[in-house]
PDB file of N, CA, C and O in Angstrom:
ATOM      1  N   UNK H 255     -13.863  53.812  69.076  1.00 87.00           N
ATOM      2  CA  UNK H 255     -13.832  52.438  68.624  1.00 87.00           C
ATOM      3  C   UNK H 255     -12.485  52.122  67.960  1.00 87.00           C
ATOM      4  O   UNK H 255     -11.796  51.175  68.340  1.00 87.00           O
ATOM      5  N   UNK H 256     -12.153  52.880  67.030  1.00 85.00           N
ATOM      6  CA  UNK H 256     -10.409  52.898  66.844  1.00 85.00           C
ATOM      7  C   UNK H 256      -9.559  52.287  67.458  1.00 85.00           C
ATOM      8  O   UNK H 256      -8.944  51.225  67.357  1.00 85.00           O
ATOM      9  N   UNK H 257      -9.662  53.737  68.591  1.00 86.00           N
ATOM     10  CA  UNK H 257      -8.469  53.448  69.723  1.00 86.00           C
ATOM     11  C   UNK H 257      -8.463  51.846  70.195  1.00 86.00           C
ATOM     12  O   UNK H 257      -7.483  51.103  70.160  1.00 86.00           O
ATOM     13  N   UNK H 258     -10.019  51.451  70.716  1.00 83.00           N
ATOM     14  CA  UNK H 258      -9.861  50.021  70.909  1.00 83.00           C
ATOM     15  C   UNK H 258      -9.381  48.995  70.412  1.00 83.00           C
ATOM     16  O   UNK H 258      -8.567  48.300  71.020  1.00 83.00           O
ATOM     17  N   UNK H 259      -9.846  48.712  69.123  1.00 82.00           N
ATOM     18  CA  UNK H 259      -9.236  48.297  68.488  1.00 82.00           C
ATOM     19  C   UNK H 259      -7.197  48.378  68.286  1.00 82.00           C
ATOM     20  O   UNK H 259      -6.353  47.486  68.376  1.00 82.00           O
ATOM     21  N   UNK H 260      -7.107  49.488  68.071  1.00 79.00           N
ATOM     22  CA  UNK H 260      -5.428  49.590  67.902  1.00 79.00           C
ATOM     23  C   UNK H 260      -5.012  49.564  69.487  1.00 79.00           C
ATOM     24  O   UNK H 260      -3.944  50.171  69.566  1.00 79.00           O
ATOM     25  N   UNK H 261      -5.284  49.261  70.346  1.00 80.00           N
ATOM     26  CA  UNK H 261      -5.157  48.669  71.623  1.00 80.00           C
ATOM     27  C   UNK H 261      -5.315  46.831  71.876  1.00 80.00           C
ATOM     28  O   UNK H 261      -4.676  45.997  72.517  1.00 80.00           O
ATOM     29  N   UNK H 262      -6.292  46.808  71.156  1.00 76.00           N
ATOM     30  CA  UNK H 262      -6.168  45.399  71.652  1.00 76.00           C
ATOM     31  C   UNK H 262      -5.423  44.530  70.531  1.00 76.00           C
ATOM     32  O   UNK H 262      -5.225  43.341  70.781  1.00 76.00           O
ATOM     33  N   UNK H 263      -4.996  45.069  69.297  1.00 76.00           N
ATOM     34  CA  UNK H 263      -3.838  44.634  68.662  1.00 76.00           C
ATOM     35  C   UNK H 263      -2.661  44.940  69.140  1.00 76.00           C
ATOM     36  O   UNK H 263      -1.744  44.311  68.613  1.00 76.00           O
ATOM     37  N   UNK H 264      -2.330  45.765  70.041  1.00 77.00           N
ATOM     38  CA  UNK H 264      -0.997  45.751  70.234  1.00 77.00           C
ATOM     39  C   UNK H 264      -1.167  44.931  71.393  1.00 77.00           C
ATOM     40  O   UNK H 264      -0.175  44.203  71.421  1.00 77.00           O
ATOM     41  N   UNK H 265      -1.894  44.677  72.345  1.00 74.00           N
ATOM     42  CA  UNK H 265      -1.965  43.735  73.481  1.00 74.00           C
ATOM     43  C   UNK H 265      -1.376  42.718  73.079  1.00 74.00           C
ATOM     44  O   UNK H 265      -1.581  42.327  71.930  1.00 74.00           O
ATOM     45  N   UNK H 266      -0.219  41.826  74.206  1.00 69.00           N
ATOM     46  CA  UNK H 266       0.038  40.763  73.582  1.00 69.00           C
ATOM     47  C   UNK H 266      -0.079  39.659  75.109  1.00 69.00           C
ATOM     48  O   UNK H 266       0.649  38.669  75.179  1.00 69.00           O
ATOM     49  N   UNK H 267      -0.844  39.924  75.982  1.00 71.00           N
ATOM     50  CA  UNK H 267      -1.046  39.174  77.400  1.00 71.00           C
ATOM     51  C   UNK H 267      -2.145  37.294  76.495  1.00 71.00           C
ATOM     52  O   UNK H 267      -2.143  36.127  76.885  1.00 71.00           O
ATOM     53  N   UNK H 268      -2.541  37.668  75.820  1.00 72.00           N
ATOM     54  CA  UNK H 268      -3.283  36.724  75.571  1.00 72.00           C
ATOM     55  C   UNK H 268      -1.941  35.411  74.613  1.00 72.00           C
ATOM     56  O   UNK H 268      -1.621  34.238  74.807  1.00 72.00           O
ATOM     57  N   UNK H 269      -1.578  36.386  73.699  1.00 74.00           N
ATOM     58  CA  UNK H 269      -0.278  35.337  73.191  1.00 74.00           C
ATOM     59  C   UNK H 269       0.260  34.805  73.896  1.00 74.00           C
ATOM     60  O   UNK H 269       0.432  33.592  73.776  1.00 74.00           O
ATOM     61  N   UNK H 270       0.741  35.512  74.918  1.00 78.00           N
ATOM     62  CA  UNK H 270       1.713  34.466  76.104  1.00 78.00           C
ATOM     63  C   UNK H 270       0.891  33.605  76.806  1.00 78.00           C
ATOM     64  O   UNK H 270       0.982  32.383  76.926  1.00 78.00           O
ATOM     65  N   UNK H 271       0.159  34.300  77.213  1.00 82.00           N
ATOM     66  CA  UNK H 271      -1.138  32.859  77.561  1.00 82.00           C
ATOM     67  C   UNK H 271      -0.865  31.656  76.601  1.00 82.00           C
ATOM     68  O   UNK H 271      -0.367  30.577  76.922  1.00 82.00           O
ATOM     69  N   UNK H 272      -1.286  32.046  75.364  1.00 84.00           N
ATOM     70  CA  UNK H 272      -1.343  30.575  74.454  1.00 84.00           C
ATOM     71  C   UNK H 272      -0.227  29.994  74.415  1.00 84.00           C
ATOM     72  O   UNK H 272      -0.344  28.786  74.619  1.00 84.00           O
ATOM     73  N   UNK H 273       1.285  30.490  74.161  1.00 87.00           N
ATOM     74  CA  UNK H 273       2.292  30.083  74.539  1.00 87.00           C
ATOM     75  C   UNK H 273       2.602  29.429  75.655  1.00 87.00           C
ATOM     76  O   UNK H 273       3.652  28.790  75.594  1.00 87.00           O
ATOM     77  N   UNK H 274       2.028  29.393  76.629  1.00 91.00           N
ATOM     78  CA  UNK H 274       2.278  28.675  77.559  1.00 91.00           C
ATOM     79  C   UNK H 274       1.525  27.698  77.573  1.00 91.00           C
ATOM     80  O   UNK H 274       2.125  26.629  77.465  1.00 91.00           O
ATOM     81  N   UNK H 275       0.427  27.632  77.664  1.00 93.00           N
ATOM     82  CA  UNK H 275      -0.864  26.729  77.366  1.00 93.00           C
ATOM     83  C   UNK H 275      -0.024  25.580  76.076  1.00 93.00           C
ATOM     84  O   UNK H 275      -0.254  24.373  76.012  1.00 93.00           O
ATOM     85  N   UNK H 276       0.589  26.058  75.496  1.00 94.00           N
ATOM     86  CA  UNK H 276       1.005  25.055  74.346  1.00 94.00           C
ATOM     87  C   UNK H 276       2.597  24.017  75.180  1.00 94.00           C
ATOM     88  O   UNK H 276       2.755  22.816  75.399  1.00 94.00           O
ATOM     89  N   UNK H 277       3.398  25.126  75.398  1.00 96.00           N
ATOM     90  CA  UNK H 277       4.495  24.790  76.372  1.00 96.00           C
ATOM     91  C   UNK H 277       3.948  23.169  76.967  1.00 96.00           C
ATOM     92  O   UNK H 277       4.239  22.000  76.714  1.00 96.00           O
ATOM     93  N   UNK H 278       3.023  23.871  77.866  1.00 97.00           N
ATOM     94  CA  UNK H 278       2.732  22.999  78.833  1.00 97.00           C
ATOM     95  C   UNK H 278       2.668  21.596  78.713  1.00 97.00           C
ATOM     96  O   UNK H 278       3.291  20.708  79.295  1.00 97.00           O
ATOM     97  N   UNK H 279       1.152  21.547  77.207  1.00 97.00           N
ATOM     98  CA  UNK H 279       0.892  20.572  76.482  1.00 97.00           C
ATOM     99  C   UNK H 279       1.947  19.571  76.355  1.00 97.00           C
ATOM    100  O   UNK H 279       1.960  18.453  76.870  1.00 97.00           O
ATOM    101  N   UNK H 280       2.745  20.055  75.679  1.00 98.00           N
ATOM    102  CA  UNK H 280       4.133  20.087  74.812  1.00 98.00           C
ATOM    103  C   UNK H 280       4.662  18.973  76.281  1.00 98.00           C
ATOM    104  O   UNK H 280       4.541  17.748  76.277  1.00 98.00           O
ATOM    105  N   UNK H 281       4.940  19.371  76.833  1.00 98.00           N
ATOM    106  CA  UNK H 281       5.833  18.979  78.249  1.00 98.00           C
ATOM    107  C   UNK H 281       5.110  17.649  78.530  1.00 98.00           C
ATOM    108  O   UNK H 281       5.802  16.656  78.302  1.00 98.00           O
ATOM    109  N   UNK H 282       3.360  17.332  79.156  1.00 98.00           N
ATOM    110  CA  UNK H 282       2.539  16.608  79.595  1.00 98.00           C
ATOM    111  C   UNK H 282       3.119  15.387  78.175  1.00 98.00           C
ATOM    112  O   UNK H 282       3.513  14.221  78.171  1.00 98.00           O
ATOM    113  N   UNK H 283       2.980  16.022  77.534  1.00 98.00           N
ATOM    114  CA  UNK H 283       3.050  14.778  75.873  1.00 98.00           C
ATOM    115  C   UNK H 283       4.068  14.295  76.445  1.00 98.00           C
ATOM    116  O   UNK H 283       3.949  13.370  77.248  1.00 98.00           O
ATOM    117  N   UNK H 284       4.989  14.713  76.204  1.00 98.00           N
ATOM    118  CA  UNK H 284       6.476  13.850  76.371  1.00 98.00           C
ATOM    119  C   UNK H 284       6.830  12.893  77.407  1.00 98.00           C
ATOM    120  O   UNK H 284       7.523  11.880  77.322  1.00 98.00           O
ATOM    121  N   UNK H 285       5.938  13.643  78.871  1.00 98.00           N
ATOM    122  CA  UNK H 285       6.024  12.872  80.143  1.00 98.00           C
ATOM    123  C   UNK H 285       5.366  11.446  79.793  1.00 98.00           C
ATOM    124  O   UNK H 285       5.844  10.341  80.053  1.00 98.00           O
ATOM    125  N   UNK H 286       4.225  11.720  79.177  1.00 97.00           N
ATOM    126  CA  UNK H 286       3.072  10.479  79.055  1.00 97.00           C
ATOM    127  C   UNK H 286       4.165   9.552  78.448  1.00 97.00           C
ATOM    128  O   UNK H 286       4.687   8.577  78.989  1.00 97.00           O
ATOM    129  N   UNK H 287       4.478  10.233  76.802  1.00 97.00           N
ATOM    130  CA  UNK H 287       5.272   9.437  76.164  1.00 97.00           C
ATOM    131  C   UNK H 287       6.632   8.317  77.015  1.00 97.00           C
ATOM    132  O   UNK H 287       6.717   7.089  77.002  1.00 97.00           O
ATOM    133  N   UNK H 288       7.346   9.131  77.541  1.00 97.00           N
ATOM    134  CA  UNK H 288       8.560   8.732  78.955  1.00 97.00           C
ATOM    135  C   UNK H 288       7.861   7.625  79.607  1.00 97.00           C
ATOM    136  O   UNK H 288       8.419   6.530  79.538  1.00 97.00           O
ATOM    137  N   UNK H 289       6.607   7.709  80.305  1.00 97.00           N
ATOM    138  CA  UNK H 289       6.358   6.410  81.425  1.00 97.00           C
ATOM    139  C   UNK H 289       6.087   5.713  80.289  1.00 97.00           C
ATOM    140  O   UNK H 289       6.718   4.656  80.279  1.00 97.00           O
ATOM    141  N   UNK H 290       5.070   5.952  78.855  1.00 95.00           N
ATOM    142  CA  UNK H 290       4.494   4.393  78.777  1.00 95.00           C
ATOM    143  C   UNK H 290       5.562   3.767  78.268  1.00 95.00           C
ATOM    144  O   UNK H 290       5.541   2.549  78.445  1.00 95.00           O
ATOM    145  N   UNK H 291       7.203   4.519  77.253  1.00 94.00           N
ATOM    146  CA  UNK H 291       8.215   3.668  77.492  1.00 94.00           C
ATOM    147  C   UNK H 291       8.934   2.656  78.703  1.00 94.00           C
ATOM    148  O   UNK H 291       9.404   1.518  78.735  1.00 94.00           O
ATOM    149  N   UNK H 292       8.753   3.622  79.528  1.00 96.00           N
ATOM    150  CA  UNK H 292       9.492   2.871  80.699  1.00 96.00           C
ATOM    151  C   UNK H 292       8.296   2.266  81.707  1.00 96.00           C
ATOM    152  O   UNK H 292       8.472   2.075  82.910  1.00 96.00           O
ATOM    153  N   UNK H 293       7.228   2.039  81.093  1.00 95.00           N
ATOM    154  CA  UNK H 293       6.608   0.735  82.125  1.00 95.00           C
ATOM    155  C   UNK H 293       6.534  -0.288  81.360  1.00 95.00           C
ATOM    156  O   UNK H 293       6.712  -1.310  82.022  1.00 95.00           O
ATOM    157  N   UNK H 294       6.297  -0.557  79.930  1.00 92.00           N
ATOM    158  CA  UNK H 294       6.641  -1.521  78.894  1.00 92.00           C
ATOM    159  C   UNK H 294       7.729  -1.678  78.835  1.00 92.00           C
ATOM    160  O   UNK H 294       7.682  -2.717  78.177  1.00 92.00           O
ATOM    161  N   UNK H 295       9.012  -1.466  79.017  1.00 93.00           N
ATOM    162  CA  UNK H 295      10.409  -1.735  79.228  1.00 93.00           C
ATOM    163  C   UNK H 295      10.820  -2.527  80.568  1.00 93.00           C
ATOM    164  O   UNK H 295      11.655  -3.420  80.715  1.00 93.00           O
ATOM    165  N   UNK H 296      10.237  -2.107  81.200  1.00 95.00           N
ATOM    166  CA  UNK H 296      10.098  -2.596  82.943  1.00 95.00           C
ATOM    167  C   UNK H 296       9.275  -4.079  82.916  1.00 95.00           C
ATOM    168  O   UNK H 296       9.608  -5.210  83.270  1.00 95.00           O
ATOM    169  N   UNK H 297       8.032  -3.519  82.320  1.00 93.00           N
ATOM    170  CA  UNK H 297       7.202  -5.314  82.122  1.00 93.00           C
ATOM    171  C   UNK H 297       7.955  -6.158  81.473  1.00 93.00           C
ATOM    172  O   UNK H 297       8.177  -7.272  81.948  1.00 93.00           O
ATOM    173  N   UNK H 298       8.365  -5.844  80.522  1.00 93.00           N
ATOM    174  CA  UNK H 298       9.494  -7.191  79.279  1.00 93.00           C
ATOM    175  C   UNK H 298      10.207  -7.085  80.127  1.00 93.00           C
ATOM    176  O   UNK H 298      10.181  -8.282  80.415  1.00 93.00           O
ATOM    177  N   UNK H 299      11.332  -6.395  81.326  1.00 95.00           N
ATOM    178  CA  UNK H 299      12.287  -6.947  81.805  1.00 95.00           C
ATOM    179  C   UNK H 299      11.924  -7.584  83.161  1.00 95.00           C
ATOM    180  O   UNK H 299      12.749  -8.261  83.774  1.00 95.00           O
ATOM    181  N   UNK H 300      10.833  -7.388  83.562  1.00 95.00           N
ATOM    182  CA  UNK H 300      10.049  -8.102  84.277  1.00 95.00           C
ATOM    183  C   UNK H 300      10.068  -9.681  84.400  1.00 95.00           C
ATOM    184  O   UNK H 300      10.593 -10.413  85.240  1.00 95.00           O
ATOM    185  N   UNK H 301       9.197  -9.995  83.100  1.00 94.00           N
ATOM    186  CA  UNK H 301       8.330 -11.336  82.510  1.00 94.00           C
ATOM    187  C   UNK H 301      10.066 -11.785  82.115  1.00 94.00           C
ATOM    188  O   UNK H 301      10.155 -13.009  82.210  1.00 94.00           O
ATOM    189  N   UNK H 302      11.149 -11.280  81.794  1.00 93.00           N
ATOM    190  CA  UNK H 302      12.254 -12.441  81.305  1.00 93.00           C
ATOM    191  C   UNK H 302      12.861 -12.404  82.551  1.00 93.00           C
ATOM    192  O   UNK H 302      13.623 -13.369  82.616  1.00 93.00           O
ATOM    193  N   UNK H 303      12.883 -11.827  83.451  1.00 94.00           N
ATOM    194  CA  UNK H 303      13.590 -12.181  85.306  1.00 94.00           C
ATOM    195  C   UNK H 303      12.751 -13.300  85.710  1.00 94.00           C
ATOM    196  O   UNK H 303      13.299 -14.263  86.247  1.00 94.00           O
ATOM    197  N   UNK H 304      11.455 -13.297  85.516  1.00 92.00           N
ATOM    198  CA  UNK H 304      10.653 -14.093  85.714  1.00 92.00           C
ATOM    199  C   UNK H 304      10.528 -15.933  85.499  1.00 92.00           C
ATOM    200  O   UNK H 304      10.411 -16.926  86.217  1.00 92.00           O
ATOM    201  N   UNK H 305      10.623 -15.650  84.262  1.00 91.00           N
ATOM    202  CA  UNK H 305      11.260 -16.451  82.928  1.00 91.00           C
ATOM    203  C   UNK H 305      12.650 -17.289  83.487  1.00 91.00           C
ATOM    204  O   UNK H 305      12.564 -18.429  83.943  1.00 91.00           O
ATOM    205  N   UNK H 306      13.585 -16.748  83.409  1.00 91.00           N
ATOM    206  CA  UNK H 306      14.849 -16.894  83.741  1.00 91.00           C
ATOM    207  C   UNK H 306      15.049 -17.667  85.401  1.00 91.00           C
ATOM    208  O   UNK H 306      15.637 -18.741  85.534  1.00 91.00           O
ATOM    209  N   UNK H 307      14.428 -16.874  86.596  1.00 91.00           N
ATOM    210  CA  UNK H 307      14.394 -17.693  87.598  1.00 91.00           C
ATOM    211  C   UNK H 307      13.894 -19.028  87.765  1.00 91.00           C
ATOM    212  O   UNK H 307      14.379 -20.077  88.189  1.00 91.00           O
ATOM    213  N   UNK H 308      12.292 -18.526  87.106  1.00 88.00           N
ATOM    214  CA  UNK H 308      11.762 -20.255  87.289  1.00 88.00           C
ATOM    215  C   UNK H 308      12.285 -21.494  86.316  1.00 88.00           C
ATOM    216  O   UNK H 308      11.995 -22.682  86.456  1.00 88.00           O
ATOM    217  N   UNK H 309      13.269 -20.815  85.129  1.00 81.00           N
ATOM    218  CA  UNK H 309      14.094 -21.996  84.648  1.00 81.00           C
ATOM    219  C   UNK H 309      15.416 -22.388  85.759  1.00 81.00           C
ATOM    220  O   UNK H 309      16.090 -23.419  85.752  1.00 81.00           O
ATOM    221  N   UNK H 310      15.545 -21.045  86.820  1.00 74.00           N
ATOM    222  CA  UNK H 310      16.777 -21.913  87.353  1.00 74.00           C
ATOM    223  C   UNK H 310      15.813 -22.600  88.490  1.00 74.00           C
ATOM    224  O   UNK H 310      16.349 -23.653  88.837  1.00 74.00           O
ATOM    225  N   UNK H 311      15.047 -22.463  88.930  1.00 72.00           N
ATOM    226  CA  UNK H 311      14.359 -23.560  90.137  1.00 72.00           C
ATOM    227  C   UNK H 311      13.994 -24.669  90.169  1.00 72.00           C
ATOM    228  O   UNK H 311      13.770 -25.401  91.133  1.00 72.00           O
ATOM    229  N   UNK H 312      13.905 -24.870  88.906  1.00 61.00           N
ATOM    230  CA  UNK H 312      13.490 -26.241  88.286  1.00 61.00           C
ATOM    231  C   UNK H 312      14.446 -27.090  87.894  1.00 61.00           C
ATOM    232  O   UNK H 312      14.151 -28.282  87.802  1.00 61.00           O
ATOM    233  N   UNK H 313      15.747 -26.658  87.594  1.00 61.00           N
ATOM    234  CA  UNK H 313      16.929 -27.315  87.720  1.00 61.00           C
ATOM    235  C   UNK H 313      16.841 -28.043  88.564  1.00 61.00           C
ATOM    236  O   UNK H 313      17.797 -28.757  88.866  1.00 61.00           O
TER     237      UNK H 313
END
């Protein structure tokens, strides 16, 4: 029972697991974060192209 023990403390396959598992997270966050900037940036520049043309058509 020892040995097991002082075996599966020195194991470290499961840490890198979590390390990556976090990585990953880490990565997905930022992406999410990235589009919902740049589709709310895209809509406001959207709605003022929008804006802007139908004031020149009406000229």
């Amino acid at each position: 029972m020892i040995k097991f023990i002082k075996n599966f403390r020195k194991d470290e396959n499961g840490a890198v697991t979590v390390d990556w598992v976090v990585l990953t997270a880490a990565i997905v966050g930022l992406a999410v974060a990235a589009y919902t900037a740049i589709e709310t940036n895209t809509n406001t520049l959207a709605a003022q192209a929008a804006t802007q043309i139908s004031g020149e058509v009406g000229k």
